[in-house]
mmCIF file of C-alpha atoms and ligand atoms in Angstrom:
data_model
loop_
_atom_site.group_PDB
_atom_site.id
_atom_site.type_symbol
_atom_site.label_atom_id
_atom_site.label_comp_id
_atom_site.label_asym_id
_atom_site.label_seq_id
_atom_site.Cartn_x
_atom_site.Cartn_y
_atom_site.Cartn_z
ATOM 1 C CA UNK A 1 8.860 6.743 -12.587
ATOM 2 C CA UNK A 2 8.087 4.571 -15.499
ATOM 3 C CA UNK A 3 5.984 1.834 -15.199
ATOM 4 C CA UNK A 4 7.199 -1.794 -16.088
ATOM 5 C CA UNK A 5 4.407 -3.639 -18.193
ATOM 6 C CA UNK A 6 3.004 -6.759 -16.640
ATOM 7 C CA UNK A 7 3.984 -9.420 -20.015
ATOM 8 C CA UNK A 8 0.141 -10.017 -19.681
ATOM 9 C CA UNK A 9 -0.504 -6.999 -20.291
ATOM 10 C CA UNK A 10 1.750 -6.811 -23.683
ATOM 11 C CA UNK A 11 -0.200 -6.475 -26.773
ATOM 12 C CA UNK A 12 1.910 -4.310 -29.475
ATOM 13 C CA UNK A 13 2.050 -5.796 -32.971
ATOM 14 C CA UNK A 14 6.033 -6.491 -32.260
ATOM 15 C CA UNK A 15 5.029 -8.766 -29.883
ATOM 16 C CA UNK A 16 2.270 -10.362 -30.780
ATOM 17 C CA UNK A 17 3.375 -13.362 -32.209
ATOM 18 C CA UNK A 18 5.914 -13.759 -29.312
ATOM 19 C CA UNK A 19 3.113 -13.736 -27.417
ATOM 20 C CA UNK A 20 0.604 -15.843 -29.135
ATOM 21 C CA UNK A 21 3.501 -18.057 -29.655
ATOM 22 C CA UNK A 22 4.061 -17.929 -26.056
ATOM 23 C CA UNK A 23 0.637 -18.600 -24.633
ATOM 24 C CA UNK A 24 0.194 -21.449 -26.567
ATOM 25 C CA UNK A 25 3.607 -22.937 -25.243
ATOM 26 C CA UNK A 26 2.731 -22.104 -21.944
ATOM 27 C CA UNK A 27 -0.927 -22.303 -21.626
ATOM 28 C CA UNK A 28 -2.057 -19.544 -21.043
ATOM 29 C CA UNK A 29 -4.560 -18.868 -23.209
ATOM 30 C CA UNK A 30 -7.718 -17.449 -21.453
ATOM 31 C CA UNK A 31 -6.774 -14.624 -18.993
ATOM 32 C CA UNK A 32 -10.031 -13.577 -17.253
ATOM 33 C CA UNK A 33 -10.824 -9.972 -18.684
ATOM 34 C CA UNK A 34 -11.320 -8.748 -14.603
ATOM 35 C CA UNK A 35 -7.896 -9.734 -13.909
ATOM 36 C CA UNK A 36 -6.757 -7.920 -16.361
ATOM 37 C CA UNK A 37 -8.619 -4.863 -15.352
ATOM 38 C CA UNK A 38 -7.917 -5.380 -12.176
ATOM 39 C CA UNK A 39 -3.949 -5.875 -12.886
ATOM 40 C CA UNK A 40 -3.999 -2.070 -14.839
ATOM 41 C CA UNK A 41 -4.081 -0.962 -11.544
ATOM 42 C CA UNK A 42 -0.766 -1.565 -10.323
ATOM 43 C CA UNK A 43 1.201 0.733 -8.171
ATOM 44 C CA UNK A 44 4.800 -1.177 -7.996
ATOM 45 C CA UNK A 45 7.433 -0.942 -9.624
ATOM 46 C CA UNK A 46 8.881 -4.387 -10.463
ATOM 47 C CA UNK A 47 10.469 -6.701 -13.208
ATOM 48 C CA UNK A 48 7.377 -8.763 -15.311
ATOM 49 C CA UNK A 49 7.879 -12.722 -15.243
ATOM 50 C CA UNK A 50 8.282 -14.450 -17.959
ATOM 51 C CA UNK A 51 6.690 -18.110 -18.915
ATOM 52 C CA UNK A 52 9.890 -19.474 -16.873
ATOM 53 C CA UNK A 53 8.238 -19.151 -13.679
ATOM 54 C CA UNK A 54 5.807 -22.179 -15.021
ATOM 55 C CA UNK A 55 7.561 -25.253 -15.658
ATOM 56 C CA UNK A 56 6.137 -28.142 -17.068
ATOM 57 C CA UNK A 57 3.059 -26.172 -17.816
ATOM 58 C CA UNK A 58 -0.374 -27.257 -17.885
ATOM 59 C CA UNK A 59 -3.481 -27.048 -19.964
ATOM 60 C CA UNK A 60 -5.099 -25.473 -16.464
ATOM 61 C CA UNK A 61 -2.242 -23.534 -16.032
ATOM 62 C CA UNK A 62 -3.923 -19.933 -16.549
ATOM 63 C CA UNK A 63 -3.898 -17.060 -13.887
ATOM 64 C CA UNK A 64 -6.619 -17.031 -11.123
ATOM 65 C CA UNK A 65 -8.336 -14.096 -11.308
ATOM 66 C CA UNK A 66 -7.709 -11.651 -9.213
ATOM 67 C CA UNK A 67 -11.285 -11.975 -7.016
ATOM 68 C CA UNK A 68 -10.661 -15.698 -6.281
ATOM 69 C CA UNK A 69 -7.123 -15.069 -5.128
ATOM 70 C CA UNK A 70 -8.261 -12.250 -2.609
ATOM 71 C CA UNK A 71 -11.798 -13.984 -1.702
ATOM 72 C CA UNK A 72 -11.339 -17.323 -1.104
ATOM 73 C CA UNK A 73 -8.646 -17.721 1.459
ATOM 74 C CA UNK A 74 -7.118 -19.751 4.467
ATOM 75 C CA UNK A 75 -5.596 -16.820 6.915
ATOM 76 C CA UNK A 76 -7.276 -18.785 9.973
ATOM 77 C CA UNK A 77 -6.232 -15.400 12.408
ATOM 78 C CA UNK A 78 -9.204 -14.026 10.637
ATOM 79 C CA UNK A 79 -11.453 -17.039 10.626
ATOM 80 C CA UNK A 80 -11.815 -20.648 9.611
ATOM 81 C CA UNK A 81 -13.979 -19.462 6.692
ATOM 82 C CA UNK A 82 -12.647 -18.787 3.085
ATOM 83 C CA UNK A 83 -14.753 -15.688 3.140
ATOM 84 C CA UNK A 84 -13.639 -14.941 6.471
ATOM 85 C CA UNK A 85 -10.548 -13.120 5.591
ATOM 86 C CA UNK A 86 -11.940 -10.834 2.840
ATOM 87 C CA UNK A 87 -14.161 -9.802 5.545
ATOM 88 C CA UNK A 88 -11.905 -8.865 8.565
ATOM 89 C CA UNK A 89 -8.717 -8.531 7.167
ATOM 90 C CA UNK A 90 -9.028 -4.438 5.661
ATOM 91 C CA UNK A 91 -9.097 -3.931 9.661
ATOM 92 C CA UNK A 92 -5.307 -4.627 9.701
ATOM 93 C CA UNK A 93 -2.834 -2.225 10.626
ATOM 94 C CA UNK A 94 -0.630 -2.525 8.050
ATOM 95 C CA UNK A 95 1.754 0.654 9.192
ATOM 96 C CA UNK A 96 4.257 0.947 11.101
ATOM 97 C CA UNK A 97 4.966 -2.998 10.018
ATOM 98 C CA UNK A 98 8.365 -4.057 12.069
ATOM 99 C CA UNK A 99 10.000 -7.550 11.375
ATOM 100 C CA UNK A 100 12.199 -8.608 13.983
ATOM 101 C CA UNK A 101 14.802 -10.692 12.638
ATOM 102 C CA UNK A 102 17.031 -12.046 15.225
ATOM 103 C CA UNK A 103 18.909 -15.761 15.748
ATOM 104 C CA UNK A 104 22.263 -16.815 14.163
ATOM 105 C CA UNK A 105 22.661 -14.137 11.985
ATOM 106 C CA UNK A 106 25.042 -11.335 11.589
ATOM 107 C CA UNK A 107 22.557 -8.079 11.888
ATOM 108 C CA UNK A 108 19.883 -8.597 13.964
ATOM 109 C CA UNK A 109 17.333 -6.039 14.460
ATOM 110 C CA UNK A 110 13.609 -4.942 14.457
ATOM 111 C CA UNK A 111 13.116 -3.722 10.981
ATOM 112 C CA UNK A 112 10.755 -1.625 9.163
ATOM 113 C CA UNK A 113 9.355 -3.734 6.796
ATOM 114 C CA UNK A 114 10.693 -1.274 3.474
ATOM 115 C CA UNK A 115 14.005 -1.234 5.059
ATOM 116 C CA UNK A 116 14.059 -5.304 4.554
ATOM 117 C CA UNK A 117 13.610 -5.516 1.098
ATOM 118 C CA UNK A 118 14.639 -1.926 0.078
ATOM 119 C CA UNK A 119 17.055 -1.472 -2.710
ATOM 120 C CA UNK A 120 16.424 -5.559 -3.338
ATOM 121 C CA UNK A 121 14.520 -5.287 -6.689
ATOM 122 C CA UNK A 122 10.654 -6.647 -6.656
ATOM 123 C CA UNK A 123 10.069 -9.340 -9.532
ATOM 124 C CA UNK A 124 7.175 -11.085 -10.706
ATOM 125 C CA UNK A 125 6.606 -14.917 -9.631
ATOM 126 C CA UNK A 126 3.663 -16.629 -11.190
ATOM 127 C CA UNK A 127 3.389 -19.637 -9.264
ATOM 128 C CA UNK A 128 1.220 -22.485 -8.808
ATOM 129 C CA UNK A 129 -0.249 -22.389 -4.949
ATOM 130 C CA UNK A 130 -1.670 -25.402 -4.095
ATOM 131 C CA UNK A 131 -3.666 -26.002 -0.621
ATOM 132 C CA UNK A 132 -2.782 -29.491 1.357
ATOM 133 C CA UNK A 133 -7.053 -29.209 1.295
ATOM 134 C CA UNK A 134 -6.482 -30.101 -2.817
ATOM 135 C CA UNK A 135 -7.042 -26.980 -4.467
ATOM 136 C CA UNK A 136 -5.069 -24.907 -6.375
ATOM 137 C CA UNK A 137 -4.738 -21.747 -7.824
ATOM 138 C CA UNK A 138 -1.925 -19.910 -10.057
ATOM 139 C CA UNK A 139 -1.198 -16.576 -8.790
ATOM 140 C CA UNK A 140 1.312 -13.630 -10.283
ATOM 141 C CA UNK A 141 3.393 -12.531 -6.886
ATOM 142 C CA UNK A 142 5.225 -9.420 -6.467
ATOM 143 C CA UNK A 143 8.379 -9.889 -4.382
ATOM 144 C CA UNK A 144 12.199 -10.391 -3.387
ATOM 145 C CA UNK A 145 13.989 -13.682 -3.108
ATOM 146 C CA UNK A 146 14.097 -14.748 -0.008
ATOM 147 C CA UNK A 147 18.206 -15.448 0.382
ATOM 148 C CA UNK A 148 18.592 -11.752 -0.887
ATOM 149 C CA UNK A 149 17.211 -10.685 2.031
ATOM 150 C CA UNK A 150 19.124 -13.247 4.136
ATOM 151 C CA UNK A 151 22.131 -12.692 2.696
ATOM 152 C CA UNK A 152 22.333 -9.121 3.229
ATOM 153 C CA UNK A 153 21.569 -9.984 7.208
ATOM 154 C CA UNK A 154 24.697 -12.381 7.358
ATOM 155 C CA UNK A 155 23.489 -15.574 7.515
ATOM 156 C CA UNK A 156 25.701 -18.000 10.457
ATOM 157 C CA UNK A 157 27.248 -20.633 9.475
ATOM 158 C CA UNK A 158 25.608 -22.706 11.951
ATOM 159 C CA UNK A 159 22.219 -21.939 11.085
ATOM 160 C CA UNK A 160 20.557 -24.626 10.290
ATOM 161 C CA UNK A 161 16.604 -23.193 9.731
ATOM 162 C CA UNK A 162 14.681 -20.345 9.521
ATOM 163 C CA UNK A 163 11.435 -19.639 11.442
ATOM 164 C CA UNK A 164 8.953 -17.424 10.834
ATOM 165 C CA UNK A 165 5.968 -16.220 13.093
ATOM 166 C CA UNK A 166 2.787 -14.060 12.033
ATOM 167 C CA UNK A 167 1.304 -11.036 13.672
ATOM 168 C CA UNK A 168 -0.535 -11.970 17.276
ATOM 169 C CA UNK A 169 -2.543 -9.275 17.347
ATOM 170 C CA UNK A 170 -6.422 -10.291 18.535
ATOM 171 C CA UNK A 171 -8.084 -7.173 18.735
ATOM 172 C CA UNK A 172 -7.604 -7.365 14.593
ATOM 173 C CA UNK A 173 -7.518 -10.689 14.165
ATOM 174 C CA UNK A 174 -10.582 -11.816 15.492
ATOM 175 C CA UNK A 175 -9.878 -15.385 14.392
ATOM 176 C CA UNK A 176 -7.353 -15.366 17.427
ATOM 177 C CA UNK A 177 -9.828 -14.179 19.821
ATOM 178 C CA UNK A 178 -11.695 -18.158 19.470
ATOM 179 C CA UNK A 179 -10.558 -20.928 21.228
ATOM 180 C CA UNK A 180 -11.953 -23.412 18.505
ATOM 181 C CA UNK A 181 -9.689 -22.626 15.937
ATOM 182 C CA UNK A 182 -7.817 -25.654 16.472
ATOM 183 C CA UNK A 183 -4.339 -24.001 15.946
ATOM 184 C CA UNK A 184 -1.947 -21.836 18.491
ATOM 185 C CA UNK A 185 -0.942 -18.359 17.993
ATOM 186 C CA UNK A 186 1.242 -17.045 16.639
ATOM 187 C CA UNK A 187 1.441 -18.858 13.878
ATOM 188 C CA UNK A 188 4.524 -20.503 13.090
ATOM 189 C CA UNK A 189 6.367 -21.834 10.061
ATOM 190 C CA UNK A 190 10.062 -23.124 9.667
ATOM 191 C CA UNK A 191 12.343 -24.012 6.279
ATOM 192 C CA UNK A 192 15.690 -25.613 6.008
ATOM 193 C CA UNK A 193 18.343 -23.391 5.209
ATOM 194 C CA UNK A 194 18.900 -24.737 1.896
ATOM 195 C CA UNK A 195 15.299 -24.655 1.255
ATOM 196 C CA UNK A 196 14.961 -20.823 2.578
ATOM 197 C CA UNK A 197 17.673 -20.044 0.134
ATOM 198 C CA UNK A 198 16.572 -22.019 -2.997
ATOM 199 C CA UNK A 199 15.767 -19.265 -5.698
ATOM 200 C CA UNK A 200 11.996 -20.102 -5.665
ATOM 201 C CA UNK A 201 11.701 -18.988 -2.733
ATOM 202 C CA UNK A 202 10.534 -15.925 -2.363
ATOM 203 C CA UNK A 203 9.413 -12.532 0.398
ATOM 204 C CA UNK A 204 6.717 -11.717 -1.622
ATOM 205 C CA UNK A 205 4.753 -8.047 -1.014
ATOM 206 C CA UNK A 206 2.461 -7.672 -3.873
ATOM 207 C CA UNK A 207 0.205 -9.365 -6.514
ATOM 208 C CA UNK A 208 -1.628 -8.657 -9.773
ATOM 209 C CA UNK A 209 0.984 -5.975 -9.359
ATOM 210 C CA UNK A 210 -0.322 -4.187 -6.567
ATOM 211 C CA UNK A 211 0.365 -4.215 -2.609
ATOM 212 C CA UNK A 212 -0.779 -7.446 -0.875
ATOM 213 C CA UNK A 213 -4.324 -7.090 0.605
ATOM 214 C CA UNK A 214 -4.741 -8.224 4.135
ATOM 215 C CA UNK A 215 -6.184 -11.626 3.286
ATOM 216 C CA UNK A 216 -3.302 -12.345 1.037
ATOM 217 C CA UNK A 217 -0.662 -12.154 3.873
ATOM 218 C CA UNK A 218 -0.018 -8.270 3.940
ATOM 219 C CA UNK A 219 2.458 -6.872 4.084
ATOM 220 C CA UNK A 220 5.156 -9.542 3.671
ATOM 221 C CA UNK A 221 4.817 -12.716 3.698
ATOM 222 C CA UNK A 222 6.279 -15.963 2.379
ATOM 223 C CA UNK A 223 5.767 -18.154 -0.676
ATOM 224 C CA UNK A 224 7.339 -21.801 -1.279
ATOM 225 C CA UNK A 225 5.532 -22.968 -3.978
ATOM 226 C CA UNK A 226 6.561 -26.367 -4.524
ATOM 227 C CA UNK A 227 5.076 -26.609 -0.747
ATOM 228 C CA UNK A 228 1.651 -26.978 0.279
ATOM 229 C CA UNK A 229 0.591 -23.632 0.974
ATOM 230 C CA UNK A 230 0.476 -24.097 4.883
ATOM 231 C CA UNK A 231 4.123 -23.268 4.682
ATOM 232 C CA UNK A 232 3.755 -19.913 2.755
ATOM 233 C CA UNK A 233 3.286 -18.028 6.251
ATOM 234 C CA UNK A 234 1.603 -14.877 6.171
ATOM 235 C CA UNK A 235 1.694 -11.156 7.373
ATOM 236 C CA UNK A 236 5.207 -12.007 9.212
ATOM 237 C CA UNK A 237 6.470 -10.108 12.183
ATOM 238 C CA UNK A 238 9.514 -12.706 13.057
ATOM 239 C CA UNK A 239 12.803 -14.417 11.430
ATOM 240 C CA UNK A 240 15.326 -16.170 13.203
ATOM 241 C CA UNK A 241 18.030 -18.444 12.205
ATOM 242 C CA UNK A 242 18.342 -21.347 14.342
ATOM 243 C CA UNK A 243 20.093 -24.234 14.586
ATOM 244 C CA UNK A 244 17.191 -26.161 15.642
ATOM 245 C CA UNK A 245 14.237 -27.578 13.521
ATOM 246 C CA UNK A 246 11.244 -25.189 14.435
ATOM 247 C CA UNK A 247 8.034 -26.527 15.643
ATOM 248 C CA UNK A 248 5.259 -25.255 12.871
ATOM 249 C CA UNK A 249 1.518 -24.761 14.058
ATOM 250 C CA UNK A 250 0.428 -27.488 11.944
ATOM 251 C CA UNK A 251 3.001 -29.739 12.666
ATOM 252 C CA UNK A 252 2.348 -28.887 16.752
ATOM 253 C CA UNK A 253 -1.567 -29.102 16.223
ATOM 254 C CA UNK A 254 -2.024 -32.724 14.416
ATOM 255 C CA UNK A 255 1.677 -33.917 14.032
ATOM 256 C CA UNK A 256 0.490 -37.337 12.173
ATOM 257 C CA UNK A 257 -0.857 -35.110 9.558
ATOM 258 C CA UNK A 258 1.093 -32.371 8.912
ATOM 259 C CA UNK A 259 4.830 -32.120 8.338
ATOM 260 C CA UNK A 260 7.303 -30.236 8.036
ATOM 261 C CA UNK A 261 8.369 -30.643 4.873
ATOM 262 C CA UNK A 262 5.296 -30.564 3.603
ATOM 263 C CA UNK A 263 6.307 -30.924 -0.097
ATOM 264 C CA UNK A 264 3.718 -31.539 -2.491
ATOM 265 C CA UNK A 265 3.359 -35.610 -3.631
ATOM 266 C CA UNK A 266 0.878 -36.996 -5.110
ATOM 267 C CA UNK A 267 1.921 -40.334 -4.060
ATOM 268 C CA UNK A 268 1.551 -39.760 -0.012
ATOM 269 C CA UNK A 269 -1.800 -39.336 0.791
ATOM 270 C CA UNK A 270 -3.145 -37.255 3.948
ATOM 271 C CA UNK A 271 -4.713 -39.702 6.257
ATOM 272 C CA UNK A 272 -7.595 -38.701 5.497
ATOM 273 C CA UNK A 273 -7.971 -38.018 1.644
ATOM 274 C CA UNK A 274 -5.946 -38.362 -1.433
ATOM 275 C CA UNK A 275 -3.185 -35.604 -2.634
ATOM 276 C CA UNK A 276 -3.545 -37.507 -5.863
ATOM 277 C CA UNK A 277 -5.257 -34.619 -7.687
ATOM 278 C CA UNK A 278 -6.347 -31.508 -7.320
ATOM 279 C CA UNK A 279 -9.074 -28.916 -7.472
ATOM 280 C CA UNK A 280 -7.954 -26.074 -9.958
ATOM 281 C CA UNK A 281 -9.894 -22.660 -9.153
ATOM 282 C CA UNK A 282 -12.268 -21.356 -10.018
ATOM 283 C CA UNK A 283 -14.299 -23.720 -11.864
ATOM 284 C CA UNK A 284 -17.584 -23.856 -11.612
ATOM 285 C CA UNK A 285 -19.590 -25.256 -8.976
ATOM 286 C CA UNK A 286 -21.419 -28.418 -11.188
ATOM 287 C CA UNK A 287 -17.918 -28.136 -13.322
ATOM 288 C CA UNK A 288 -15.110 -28.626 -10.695
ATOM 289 C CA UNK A 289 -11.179 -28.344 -12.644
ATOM 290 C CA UNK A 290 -10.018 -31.202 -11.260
ATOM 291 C CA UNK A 291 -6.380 -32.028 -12.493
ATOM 292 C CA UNK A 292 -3.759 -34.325 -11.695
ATOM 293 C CA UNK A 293 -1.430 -33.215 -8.863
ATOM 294 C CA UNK A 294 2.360 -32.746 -10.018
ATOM 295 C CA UNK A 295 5.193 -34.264 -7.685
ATOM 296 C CA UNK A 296 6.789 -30.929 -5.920
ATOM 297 C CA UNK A 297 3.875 -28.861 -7.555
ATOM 298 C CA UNK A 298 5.870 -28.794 -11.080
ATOM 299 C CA UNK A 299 8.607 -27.788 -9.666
ATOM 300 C CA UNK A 300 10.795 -31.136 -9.456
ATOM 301 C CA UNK A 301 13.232 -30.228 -12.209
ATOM 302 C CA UNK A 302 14.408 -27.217 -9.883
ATOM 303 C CA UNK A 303 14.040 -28.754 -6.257
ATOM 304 C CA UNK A 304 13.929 -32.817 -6.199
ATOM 305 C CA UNK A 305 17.524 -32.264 -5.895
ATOM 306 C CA UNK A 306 17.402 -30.794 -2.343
ATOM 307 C CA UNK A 307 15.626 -34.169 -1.416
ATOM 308 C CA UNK A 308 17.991 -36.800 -2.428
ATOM 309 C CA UNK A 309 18.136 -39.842 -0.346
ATOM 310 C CA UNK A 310 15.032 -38.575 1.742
ATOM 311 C CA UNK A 311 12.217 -40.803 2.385
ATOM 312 C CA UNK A 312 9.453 -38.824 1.131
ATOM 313 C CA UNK A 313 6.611 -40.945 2.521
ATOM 314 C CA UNK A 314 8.183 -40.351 6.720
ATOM 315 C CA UNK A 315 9.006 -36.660 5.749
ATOM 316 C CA UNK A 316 6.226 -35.528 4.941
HETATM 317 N N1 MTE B 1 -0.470 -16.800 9.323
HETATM 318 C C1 MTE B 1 -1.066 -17.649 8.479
HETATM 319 N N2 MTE B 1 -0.471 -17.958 7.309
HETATM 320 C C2 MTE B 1 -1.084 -18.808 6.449
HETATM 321 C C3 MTE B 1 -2.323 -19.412 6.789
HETATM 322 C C4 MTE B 1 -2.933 -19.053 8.014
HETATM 323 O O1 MTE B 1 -4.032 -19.523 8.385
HETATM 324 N N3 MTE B 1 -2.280 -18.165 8.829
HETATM 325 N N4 MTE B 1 -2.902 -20.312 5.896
HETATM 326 C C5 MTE B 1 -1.986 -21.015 4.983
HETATM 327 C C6 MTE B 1 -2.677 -21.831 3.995
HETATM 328 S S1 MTE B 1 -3.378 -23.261 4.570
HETATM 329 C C7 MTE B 1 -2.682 -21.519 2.667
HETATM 330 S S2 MTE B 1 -3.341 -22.581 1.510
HETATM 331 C C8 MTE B 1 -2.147 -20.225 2.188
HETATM 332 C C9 MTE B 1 -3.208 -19.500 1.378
HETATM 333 O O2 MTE B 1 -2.693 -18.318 0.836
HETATM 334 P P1 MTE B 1 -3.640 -17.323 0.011
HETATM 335 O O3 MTE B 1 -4.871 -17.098 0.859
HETATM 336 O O4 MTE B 1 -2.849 -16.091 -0.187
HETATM 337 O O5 MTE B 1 -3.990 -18.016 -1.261
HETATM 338 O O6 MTE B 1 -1.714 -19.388 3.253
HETATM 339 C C10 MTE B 1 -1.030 -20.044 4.297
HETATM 340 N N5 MTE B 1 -0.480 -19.096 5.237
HETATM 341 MO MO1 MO B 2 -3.655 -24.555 2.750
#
């Protein structure tokens, strides 16, 4: 099969002034050299993004490399360390990997997670992430949007939202083996239906090109990235359509909070710091990236719209 080259990975002289032309406009001017090694890797087959998937882009707008996106992590099943995951998560089973989708939907059934997005067509996302905790990082995704997945199930009219719940699976996930954590497993995370379906959304499976490691939310998991990144649920073994509003872990575990809606705003602070700006990784330890935070991550153009008439400062 031939392989589809990654656009940062582009260099003949045809395309070199697109290019050069293009990561000016967009930014992206210093790709770390290991993410680009790492990136030659990759084993799927899928269509390269273009600078579309970065609206609005900014100065600090360049790729996390590859190391920081798959060693510094929140996947609290693993641990409540950002190291944790890195650690424990290789001990994952990541086959057989059934999804159970099941709710107000016209084919319910335990899947195998292929089957789900087989035939669907992988595409690159590059996406800013960024962490209710104020940091951020912008990361290439692999994967399928989400409503072509739901769509080929038959989605109800009277669904309302979608709910998703992670792997609960302690002897692996020895985060769920402490009672400390602070959250309940399985973890749970909910959208609207018009949020589930909004092209941005995405299934993803892969990034830098290659499979999703275990810290990263292998093998399927979700990405909403005009959401805090709480919402982009990991390693998921669950979706159901329902008609009502889910109850999310981090909505259940300290409902003043965390929403959810969770949409990134600068202008609603968590009780207990700012969402003002934001911590762009990596950035060195005495030279911390800090940038401004962007209402709906950058993404307002494309999703304020699904918001009208909301108070954004109750939903939060
Ligand atoms: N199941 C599960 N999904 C999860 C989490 C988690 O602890 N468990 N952490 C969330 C948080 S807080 C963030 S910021 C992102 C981080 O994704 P990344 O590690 O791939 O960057 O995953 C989200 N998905
Ligand atoms: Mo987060």
């Amino acid at each position: 099969m031939q392989k589809k080259i990654p656009w940062y990975e582009i260099t003949p002289e045809e395309t070199y002034q697109n290019r050069r032309d293009f990561l000016k406009s967009a930014a992206l001017a210093s790709l770390s050299l290991s993410s680009l090694s790492q990136a030659s890797e990759s084993n799927l087959d899928y269509l390269p993004a273009t600078q579309s998937n970065l609206p609005g882009a900014l100065a600090a707008d360049e790729l996390t490399p590859f190391e920081h996106v798959t060693g510094y992590n929140n996947f609290y099943e693993f641990g409540a360390n950002k190291q944790d995951p890195i650690k424990n998560a290789h001990r994952l089973t990541l086959s057989p990997w059934k999804v159970d989708v099941g709710g107000l939907i016209d084919r319910p059934a335990v899947y195998d997670v292929d089957e789900l997005i087989k035939g669907l067509g992988l595409e690159e996302r590059i996406y800013r992430l960024r962490c209710v905790e104020a940091w951020s990082m912008v990361i290439p995704w692999v994967g399928v949007p989400l409503s072509a997945v739901l769509d080929r199930l038959g989605v109800q009219g009277s669904a309302k939202y979608v709910r998703f719940e992670t792997l609960y699976r302690p002897s692996e996930m020895p985060g769920q083996k402490t009672l400390f954590s602070g959250i309940d497993y399985p973890y749970i995370e909910g959208l609207r239906i018009d949020e589930a379906m909004h092209p941005l959304t995405i299934l993803a499976v892969g990034l830098y090109g290659k499979d999703l490691l275990g810290q990263n939310g292998a093998p399927l998991r979700l990405v909403v990235p005009w959401k805090y990144g709480f919402k982009s649920i990991k390693s998921i073994v669950k979706i159901e359509l329902t008609e009502e509003k889910p109850l999310t872990t981090w909505a259940k575990s300290a409902p003043h909070e965390y929403g959810f809606y969770a949409n990134v705003n600068p202008k609603v602070s968590h009780p207990r710091w700012s969402q003002a700006r934001e911590r762009r990784l990596p950035g060195g330890v005495f030279s911390p990236n800090i940038i401004d935070t962007q209402m709906f991550n950058g993404y307002a153009d494309q999703v304020a719209s699904l918001y009208s008439g909301m108070n954004l400062r109750t939903n939060y």
